[in-house]
CSV table of C-alpha atoms in Angstrom, one decimal:
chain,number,residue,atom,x,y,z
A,1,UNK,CA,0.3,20.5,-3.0
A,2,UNK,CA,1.0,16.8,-4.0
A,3,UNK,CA,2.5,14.9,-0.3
A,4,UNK,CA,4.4,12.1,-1.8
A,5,UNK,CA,5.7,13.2,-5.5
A,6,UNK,CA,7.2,9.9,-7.8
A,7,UNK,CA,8.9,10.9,-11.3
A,8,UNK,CA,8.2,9.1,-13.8
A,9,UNK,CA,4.7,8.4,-14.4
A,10,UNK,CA,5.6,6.1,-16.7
A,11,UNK,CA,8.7,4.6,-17.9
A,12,UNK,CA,8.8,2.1,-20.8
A,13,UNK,CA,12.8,0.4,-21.4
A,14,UNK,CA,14.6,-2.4,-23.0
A,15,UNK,CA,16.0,-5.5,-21.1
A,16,UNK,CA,19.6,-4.9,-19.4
A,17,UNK,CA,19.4,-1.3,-19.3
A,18,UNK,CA,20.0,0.8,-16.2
A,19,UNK,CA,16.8,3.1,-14.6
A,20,UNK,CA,15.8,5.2,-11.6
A,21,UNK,CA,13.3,6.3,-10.1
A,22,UNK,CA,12.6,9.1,-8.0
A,23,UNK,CA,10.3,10.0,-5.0
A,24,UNK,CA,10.0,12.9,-2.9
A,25,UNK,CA,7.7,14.1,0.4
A,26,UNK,CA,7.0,17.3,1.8
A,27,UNK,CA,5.4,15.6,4.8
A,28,UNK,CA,7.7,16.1,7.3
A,29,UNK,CA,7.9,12.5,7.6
A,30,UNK,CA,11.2,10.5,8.2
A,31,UNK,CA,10.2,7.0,7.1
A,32,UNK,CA,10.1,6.2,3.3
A,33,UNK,CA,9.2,2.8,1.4
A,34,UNK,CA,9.2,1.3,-1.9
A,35,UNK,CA,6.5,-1.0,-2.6
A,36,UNK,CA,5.9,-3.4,-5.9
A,37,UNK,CA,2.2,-3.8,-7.2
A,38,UNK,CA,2.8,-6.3,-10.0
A,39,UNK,CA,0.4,-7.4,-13.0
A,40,UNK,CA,-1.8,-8.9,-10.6
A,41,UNK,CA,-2.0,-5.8,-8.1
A,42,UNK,CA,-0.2,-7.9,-5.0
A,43,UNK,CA,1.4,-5.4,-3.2
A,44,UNK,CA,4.7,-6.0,-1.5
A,45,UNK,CA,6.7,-3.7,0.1
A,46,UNK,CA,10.8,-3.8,-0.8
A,47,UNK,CA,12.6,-1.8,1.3
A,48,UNK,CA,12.6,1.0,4.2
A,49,UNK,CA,14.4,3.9,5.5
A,50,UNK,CA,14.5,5.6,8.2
A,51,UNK,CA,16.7,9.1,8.4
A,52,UNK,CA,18.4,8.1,5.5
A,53,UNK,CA,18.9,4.9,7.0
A,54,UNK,CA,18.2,1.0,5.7
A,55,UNK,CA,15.9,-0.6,8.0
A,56,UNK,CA,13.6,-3.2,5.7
A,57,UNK,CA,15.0,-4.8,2.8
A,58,UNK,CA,12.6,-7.6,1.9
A,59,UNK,CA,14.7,-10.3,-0.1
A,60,UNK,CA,14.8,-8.2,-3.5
A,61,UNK,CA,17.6,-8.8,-5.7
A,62,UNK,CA,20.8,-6.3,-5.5
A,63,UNK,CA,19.7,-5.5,-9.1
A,64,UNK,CA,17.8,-2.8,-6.9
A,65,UNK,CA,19.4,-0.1,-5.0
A,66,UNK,CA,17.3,2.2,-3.4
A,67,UNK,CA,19.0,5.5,-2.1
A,68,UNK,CA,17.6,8.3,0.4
A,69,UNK,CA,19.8,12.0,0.2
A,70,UNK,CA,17.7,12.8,2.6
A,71,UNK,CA,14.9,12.0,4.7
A,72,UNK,CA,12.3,13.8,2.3
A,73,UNK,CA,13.5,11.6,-1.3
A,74,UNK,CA,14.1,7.9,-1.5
A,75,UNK,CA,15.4,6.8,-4.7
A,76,UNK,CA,15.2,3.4,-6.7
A,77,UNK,CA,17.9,2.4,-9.1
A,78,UNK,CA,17.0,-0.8,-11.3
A,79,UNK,CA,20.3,-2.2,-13.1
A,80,UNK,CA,19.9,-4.8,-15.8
A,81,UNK,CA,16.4,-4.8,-16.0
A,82,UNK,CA,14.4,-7.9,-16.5
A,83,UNK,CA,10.9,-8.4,-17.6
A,84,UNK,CA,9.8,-9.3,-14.5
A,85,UNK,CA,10.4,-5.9,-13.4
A,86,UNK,CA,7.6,-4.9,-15.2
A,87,UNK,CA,5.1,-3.4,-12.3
A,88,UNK,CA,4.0,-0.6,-10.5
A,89,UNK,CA,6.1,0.8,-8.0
A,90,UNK,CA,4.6,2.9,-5.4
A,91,UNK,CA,6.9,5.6,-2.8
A,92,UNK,CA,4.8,5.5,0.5
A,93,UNK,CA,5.7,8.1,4.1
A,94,UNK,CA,5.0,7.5,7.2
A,95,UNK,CA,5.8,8.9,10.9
A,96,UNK,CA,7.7,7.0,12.8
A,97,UNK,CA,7.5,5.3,16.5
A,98,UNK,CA,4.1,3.7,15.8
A,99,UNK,CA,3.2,1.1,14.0
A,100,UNK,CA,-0.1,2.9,13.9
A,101,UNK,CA,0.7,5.4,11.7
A,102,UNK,CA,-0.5,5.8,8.5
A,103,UNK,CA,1.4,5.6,5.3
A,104,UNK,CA,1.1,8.1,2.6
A,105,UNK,CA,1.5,6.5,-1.1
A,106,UNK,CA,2.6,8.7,-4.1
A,107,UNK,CA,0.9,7.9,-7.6
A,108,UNK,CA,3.0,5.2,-8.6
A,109,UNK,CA,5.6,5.0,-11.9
A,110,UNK,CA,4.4,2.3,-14.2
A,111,UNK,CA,7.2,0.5,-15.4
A,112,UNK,CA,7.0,-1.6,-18.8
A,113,UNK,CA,10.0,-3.5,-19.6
A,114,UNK,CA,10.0,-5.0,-23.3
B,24,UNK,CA,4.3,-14.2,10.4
B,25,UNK,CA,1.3,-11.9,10.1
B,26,UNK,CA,-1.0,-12.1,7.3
B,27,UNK,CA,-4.2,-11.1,5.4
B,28,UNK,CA,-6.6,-12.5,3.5
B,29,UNK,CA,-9.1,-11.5,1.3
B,30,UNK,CA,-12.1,-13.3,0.4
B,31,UNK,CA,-13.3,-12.4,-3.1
B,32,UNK,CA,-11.6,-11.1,-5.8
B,33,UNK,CA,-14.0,-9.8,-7.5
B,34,UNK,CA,-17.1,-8.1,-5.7
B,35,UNK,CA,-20.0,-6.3,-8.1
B,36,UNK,CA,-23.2,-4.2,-6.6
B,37,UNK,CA,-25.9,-2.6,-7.6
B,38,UNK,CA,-25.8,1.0,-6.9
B,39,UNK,CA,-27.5,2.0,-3.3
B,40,UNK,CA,-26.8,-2.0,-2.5
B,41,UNK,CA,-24.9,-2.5,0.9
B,42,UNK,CA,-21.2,-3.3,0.3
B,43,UNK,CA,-19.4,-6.0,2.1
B,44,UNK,CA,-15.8,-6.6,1.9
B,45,UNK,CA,-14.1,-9.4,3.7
B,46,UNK,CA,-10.8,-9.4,5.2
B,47,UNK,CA,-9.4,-11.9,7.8
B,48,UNK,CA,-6.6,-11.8,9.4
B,49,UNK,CA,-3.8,-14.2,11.3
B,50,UNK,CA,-1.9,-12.5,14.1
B,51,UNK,CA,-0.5,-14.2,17.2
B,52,UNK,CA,-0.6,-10.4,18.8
B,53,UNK,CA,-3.4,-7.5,18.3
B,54,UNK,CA,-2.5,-6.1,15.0
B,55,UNK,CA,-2.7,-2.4,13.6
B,56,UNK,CA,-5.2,-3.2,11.0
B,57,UNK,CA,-5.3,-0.6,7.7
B,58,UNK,CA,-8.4,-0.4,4.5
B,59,UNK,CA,-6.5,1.3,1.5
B,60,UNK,CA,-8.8,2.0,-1.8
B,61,UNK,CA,-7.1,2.2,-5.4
B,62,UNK,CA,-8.4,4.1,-7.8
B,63,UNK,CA,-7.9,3.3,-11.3
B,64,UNK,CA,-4.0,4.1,-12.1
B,65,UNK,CA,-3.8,5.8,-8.8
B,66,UNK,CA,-2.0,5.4,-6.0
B,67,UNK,CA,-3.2,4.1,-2.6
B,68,UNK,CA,-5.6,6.1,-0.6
B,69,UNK,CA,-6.1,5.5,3.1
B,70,UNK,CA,-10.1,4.7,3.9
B,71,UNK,CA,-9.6,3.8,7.9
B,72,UNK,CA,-7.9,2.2,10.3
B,73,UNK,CA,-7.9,-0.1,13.7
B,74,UNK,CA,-5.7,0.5,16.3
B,75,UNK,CA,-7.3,-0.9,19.3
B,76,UNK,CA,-9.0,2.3,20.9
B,77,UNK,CA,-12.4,1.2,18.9
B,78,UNK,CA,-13.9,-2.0,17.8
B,79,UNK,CA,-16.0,-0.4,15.0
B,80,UNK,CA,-14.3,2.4,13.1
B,81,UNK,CA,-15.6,4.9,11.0
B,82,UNK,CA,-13.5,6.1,7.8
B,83,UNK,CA,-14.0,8.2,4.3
B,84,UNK,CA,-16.2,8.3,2.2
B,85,UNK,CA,-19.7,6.5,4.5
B,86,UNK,CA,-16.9,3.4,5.0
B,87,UNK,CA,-16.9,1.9,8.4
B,88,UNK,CA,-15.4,-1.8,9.5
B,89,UNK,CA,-15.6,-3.7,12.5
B,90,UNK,CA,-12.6,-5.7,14.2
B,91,UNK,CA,-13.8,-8.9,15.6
B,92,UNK,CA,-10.9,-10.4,17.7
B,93,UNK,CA,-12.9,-13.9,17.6
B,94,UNK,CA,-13.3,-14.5,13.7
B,95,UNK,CA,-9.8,-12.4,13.2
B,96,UNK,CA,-11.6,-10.0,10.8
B,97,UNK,CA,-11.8,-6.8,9.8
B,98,UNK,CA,-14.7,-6.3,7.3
B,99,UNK,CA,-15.2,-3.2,5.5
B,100,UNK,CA,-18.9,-2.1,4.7
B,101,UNK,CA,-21.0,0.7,3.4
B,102,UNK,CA,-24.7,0.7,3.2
B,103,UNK,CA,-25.1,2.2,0.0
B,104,UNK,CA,-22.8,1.8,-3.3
B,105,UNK,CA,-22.2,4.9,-5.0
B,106,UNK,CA,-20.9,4.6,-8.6
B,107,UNK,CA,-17.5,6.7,-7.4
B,108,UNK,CA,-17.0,3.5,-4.9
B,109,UNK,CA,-15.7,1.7,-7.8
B,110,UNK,CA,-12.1,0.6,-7.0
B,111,UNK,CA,-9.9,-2.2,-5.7
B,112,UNK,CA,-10.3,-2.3,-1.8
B,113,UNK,CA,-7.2,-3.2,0.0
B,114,UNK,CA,-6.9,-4.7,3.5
B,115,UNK,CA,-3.4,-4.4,5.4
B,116,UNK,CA,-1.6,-5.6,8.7
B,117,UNK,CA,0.8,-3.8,10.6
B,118,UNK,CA,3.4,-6.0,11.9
B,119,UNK,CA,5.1,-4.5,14.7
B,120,UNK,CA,8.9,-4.3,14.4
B,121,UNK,CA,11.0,-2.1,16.6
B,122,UNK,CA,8.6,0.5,16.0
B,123,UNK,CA,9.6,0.5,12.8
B,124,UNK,CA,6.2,-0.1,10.2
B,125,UNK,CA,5.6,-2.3,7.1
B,126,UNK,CA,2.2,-3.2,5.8
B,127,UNK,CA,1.6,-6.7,4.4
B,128,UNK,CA,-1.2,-6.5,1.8
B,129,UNK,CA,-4.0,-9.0,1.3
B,130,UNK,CA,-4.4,-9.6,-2.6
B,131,UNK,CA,-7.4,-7.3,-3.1
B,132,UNK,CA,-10.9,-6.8,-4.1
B,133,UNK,CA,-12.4,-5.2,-7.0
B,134,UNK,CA,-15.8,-3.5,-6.2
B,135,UNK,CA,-17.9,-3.0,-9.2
B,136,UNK,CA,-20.7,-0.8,-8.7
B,137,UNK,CA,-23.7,-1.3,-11.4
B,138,UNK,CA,-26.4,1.2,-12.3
């Protein structure tokens, strides 16, 4: 069974339109992320939740909106998309309490903006 | 602010060579310290992790690193490259914030492994 599930693999749009993705973990865990691997594989993470709740929201423009329904999906709506949108964006789990804790990363939706 | 660094982009081997990756660190307090491997159009795979009860910690896949507090690094090794190594190596901190976790990536290392 896959842990952390993200649909699309792939998604390839025009400038200015309006996308999601989605991302969904059967771990049991109650701390979600977005992260951004872009054309040169830096990683950086974009934002956090916690129980459905906002904790890290690393200076990314409000563009992005990233949702949780609950504490097993966390969502990423890109409006207006730009062409320096154009990466990797990887869901990631993780336990929370300790910053020890592991976090689990899905496969990653390759997004190609033209 | 915490950081990583990681010296050398690029990294190539010949199979059955030893395997030295280098990541350093900055940290006014101990850090949780984190190797993640990437397999081609993959996602991120944890290979180990230091969290203070060991200095030298064993992971997947023969890996093993070493955190040495005085040079504020945290090396991965292996003794012998298998072709299946082939990957980009990524070394992360653990900032601590309220309990609440992010991992701040170093830029990465691409291991090529060579018959």
């Amino acid at each position: 069974d896959t842990a952390v599930s993200q649909t699309p693999k792939y998604l390839v749009t025009q400038m200015g339109n309006d996308k999601s993705i989605k991302c969904e973990q059967n771990l049991g865990h109650d701390t979600m992320y977005w992260y951004k691997q872009d054309s040169k594989k830096f990683l950086k993470i974009m934002f956090s939740y916690n129980n459905k709740e906002l904790i890290i929201n690393e200076t990314v423009p409000n563009r992005f909106s990233p949702k949780s329904p609950d504490k097993a999906h966390l969502n990423l709506h890109i409006n207006s998309l730009e062409l320096g949108d154009s990466a990797v964006y990887f869901c990631a789990s993780s336990r929370t309490g300790d910053v020890s804790y592991e976090q689990y990363f899905g496969p990653g939706t390759r997004l190609t903006v033209t | 602010a915490q950081s990583v660094t990681q010296l050398g982009s690029h990294v190539s081997v010949s199979e059955g060579a030893l395997v030295l990756l280098r990541c350093n660190y900055s940290s006014s307090v101990p850090p949780y310290l984190f190797w993640y491997v990437q397999y081609p159009n993959q996602g991120l795979q944890l290979l180990l992790k230091y969290t203070s009860a060991a200095t030298l910690v064993k992971g997947i896949n023969g890996f093993e690193a070493e955190f040495k507090k005085s040079e504020t690094s945290f090396h991965l090794t292996k003794p012998s490259a298998h072709m299946s190594d082939a990957a980009e190596y990524f070394c992360a901190v653990s900032p601590f914030s309220g309990g609440y976790n992010k991992l701040i990536f170093g830029a990465g290392t691409r291991l090529a492994v060579h018959p």
